[in-house]
Coordinates of C-alpha atoms in Angstrom, one line a residue:
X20 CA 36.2 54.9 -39.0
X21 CA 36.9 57.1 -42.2
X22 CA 40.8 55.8 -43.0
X23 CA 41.4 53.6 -45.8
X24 CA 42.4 50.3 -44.8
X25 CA 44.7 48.0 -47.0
X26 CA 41.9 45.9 -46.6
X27 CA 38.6 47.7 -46.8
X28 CA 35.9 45.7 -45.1
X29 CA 32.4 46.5 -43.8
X30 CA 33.3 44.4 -40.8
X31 CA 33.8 47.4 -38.5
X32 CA 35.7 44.8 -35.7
X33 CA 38.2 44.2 -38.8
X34 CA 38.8 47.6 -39.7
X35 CA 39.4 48.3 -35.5
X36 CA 41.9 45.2 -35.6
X37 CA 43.7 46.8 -38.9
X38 CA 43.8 50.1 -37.0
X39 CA 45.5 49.0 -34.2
X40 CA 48.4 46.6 -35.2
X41 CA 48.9 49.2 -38.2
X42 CA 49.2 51.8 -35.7
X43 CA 51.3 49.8 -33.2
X44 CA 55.1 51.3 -33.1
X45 CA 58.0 48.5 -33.5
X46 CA 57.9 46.2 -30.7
X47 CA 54.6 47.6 -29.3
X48 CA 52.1 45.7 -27.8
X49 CA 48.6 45.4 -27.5
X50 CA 45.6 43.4 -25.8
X51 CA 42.3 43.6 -27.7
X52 CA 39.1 42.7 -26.9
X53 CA 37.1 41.1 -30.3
X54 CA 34.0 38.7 -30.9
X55 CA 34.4 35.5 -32.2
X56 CA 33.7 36.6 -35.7
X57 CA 37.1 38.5 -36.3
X58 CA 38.2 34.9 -35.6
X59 CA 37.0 32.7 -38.2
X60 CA 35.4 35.3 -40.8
X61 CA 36.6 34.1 -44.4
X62 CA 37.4 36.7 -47.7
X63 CA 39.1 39.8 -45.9
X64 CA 38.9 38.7 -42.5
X65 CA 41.6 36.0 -43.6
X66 CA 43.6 38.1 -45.0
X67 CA 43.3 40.7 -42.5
X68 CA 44.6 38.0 -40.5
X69 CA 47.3 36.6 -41.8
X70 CA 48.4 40.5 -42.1
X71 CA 48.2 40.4 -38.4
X72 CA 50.4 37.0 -38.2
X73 CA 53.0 38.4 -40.5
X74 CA 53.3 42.0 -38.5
X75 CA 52.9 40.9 -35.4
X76 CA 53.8 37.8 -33.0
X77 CA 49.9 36.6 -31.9
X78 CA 51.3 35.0 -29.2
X79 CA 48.3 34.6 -26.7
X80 CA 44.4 34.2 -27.6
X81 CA 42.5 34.2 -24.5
X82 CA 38.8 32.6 -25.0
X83 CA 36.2 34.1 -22.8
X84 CA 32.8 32.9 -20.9
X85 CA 30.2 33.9 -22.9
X86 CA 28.4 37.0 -22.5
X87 CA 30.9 39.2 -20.5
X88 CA 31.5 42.1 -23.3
X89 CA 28.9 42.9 -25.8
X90 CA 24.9 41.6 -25.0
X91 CA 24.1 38.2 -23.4
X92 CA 25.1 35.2 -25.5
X93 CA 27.9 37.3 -27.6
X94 CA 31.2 35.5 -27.2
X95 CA 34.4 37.4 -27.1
X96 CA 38.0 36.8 -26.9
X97 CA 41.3 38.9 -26.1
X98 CA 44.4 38.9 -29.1
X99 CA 47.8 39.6 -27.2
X100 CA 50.0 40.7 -29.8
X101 CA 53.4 42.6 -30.1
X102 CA 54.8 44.4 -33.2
X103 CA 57.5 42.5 -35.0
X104 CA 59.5 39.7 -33.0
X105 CA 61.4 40.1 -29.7
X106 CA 64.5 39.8 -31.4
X107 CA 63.5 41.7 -34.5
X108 CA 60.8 44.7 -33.9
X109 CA 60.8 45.7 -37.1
X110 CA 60.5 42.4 -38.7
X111 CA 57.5 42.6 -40.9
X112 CA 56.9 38.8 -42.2
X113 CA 56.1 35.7 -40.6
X114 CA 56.1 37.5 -36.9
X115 CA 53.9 34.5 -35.5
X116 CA 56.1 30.9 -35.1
X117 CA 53.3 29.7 -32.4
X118 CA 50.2 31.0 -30.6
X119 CA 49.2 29.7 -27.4
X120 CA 45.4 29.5 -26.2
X121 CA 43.9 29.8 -22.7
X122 CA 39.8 28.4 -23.3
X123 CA 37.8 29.5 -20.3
X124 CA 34.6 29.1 -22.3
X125 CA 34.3 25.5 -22.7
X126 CA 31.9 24.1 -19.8
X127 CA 32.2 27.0 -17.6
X128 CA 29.9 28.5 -15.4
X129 CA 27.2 31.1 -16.3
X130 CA 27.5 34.2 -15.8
X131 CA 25.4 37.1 -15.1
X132 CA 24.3 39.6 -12.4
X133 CA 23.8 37.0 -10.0
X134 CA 27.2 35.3 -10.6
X135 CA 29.6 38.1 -11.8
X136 CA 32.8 37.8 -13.4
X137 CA 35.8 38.9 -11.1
X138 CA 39.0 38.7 -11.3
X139 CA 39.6 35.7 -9.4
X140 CA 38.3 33.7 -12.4
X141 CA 41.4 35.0 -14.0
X142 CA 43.9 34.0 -12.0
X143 CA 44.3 30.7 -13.8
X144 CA 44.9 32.5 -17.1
X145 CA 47.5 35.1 -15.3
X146 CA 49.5 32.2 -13.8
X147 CA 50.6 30.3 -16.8
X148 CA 50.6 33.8 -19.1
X149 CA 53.8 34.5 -17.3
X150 CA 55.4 37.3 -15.7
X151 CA 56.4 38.7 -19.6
X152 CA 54.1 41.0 -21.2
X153 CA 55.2 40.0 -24.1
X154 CA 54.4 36.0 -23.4
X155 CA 58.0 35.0 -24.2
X156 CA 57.6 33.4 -20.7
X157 CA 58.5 29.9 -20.5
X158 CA 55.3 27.7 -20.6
X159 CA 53.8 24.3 -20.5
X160 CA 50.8 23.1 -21.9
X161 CA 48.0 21.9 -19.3
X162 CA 45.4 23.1 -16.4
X163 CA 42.5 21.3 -16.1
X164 CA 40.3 22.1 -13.0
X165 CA 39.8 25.9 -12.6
X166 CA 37.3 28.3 -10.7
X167 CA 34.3 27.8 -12.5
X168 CA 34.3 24.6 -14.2
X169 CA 31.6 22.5 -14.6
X170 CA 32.9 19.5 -15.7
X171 CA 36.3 18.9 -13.2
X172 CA 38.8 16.3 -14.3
X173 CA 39.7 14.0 -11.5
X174 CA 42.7 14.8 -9.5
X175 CA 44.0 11.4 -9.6
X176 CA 44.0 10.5 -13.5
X177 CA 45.7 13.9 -13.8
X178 CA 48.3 13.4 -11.6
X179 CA 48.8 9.7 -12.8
X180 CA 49.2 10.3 -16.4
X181 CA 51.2 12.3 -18.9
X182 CA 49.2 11.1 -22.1
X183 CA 48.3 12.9 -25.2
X184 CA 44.5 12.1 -24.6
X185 CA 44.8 14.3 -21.1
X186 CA 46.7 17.3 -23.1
X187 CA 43.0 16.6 -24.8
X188 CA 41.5 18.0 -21.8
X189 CA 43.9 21.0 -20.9
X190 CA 42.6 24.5 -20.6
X191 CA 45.9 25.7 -21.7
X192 CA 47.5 24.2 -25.5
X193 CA 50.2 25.7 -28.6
X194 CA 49.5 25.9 -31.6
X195 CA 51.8 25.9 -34.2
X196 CA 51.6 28.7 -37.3
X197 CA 51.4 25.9 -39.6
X198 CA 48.5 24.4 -37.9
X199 CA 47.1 27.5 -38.2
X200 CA 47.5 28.1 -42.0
X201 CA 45.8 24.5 -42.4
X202 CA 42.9 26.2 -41.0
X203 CA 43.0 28.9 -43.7
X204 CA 44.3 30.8 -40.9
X205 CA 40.6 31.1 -38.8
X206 CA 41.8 31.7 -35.1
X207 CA 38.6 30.1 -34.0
X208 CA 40.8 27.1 -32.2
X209 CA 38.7 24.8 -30.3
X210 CA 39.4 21.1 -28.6
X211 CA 37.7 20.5 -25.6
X212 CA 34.3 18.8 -25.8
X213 CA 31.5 21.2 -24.7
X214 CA 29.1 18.9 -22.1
X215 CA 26.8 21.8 -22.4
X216 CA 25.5 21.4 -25.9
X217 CA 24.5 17.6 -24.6
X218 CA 23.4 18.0 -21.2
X219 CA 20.0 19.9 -20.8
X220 CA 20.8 20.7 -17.3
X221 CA 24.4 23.1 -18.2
X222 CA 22.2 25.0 -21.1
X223 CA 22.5 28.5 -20.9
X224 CA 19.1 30.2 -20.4
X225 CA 16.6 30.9 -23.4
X226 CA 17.4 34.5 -23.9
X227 CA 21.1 33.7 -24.2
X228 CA 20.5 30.9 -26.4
X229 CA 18.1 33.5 -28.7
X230 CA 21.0 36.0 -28.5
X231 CA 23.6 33.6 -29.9
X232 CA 21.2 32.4 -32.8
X233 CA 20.6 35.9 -33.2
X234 CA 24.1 37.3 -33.1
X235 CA 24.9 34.0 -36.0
X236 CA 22.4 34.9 -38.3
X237 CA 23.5 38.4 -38.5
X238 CA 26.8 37.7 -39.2
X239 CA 25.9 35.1 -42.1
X240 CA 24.1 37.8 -43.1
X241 CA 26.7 40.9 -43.0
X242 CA 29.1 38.1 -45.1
X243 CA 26.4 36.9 -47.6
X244 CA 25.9 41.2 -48.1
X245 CA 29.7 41.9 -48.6
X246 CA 29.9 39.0 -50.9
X247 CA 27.3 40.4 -53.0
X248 CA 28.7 43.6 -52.9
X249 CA 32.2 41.8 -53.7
X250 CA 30.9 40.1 -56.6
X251 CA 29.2 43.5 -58.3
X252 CA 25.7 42.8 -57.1
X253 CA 25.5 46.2 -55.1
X254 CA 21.8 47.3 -56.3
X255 CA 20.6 43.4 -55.1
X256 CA 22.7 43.6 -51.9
X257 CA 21.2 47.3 -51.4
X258 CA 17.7 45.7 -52.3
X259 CA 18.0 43.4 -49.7
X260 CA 19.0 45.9 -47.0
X261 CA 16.3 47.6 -47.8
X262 CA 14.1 44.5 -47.5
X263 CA 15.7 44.1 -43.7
X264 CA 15.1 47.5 -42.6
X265 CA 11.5 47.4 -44.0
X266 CA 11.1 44.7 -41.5
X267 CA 12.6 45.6 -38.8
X268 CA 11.1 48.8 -38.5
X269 CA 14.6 50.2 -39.0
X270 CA 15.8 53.0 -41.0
X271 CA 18.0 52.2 -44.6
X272 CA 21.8 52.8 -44.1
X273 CA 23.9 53.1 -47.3
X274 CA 25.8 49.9 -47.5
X275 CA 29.7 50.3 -46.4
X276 CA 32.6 50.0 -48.8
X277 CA 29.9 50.7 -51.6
X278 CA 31.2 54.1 -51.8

């Protein structure tokens, strides 16, 4: 992308999310597909947003398996947003009052060529979304056992109790913008426990498992390089590029927002 960007980042998911609620007309709405680092990247992905939450009402985060966009292992979500407020499009502050988010990551299924992703995994998702595009449908917190779970809840205890500790356990949960800002407003909003990191037998396979590492240690990376570049350091951060390409075989790229 060559437009300037209130927020110039190197982040080139940032500068796509900046593009599109910037170029969103009053009481537009959009459904975009990011990885989880737009969700929880500090400096200018914070503030990028919090721009977001004050432009728009983020009123739906939807948390997908693992792997279906991008490579094996990358994890993705989808932002539902409209411009302004349904009673005010062309309110430009504090847009966002709540966000509600769907997780149908947590001790899922795998999926892959063998096991694809269809649209009846969705159907959960699409009944408590609501028949408004803009989510202003009324909801309730909850849903427990879906397609694909690994770890059901059983029938019984949910039917039996109201409890805050089974709200613990629901796919489906709001979040308030204050609870939000506590979190210096990372989107990265997590609460069920994931069996899979303790039982051996729900691991993902080992190339997944390589690709998540992988995809981790890239992005520490790209945030430790924009930090040096933010603090003045451009001929170390350009140094160290260098270094990376040299052994990776690949070729040196000028460093973005260095220019």
């Amino acid at each position: 992308m060559t437009r300037t960007f209130v927020y110039p980042t190197s982040n080139k998911q940032l500068c796509f999310m900046q593009h599109i609620y910037n170029s969103l007309e009053p009481g537009g709405r959009a459904a975009v597909v990011i990885p989880d680092n737009v969700l929880f990247e500090g400096g200018r992905g914070a503030e990028i947003r919090t721009d977001l939450m004050h432009k728009c009402n983020l009123h739906t985060i939807l948390r997908l398996p693992t792997g279906i966009f991008y490579a094996a292992g990358v994890k993705t979500n989808v932002l539902f947003f409209q411009k302004g407020t349904p009673g005010n499009p062309h309110q430009d502050k504090d847009c966002t009052t709540n966000t509600w988010v769907y997780d149908l990551r947590t001790n899922m299924q795998t999926f892959g060529k063998r096991s694809p992703f269809t649209h009846k995994y969705l159907e959960s998702f699409e009944a408590v979304y609501g028949d408004d595009a803009n989510g202003q449908a009324k909801r309730e917190e909850g849903v427990y056992n879906i397609l694909g779970c690994t770890t059901p809840l059983n029938d019984e205890d949910i039917k039996s109790s109201d409890s805050p500790e089974l709200i613990e356990n629901a796919r489906w949960r709001k979040f308030s913008r204050e609870f939000i800002k506590a979190k210096n407003d990372s989107l990265d909003i997590t609460w069920l426990k994931d069996n899979s990191v303790t039982d051996a037998a729900n691991l993902p396979e080992p190339d997944v498992l390589a690709t998540e590492a992988m995809t981790e240690l890239t992005e520490a990376l790209r945030e430790m390089n924009q930090l040096m570049i933010d603090l003045g350091a451009i001929d170390q951060a350009e140094g160290q590029v260098a270094l990376l390409a040299e052994e990776f075989g690949l070729e040196k790229k000028v460093i973005e927002g260095c220019e």
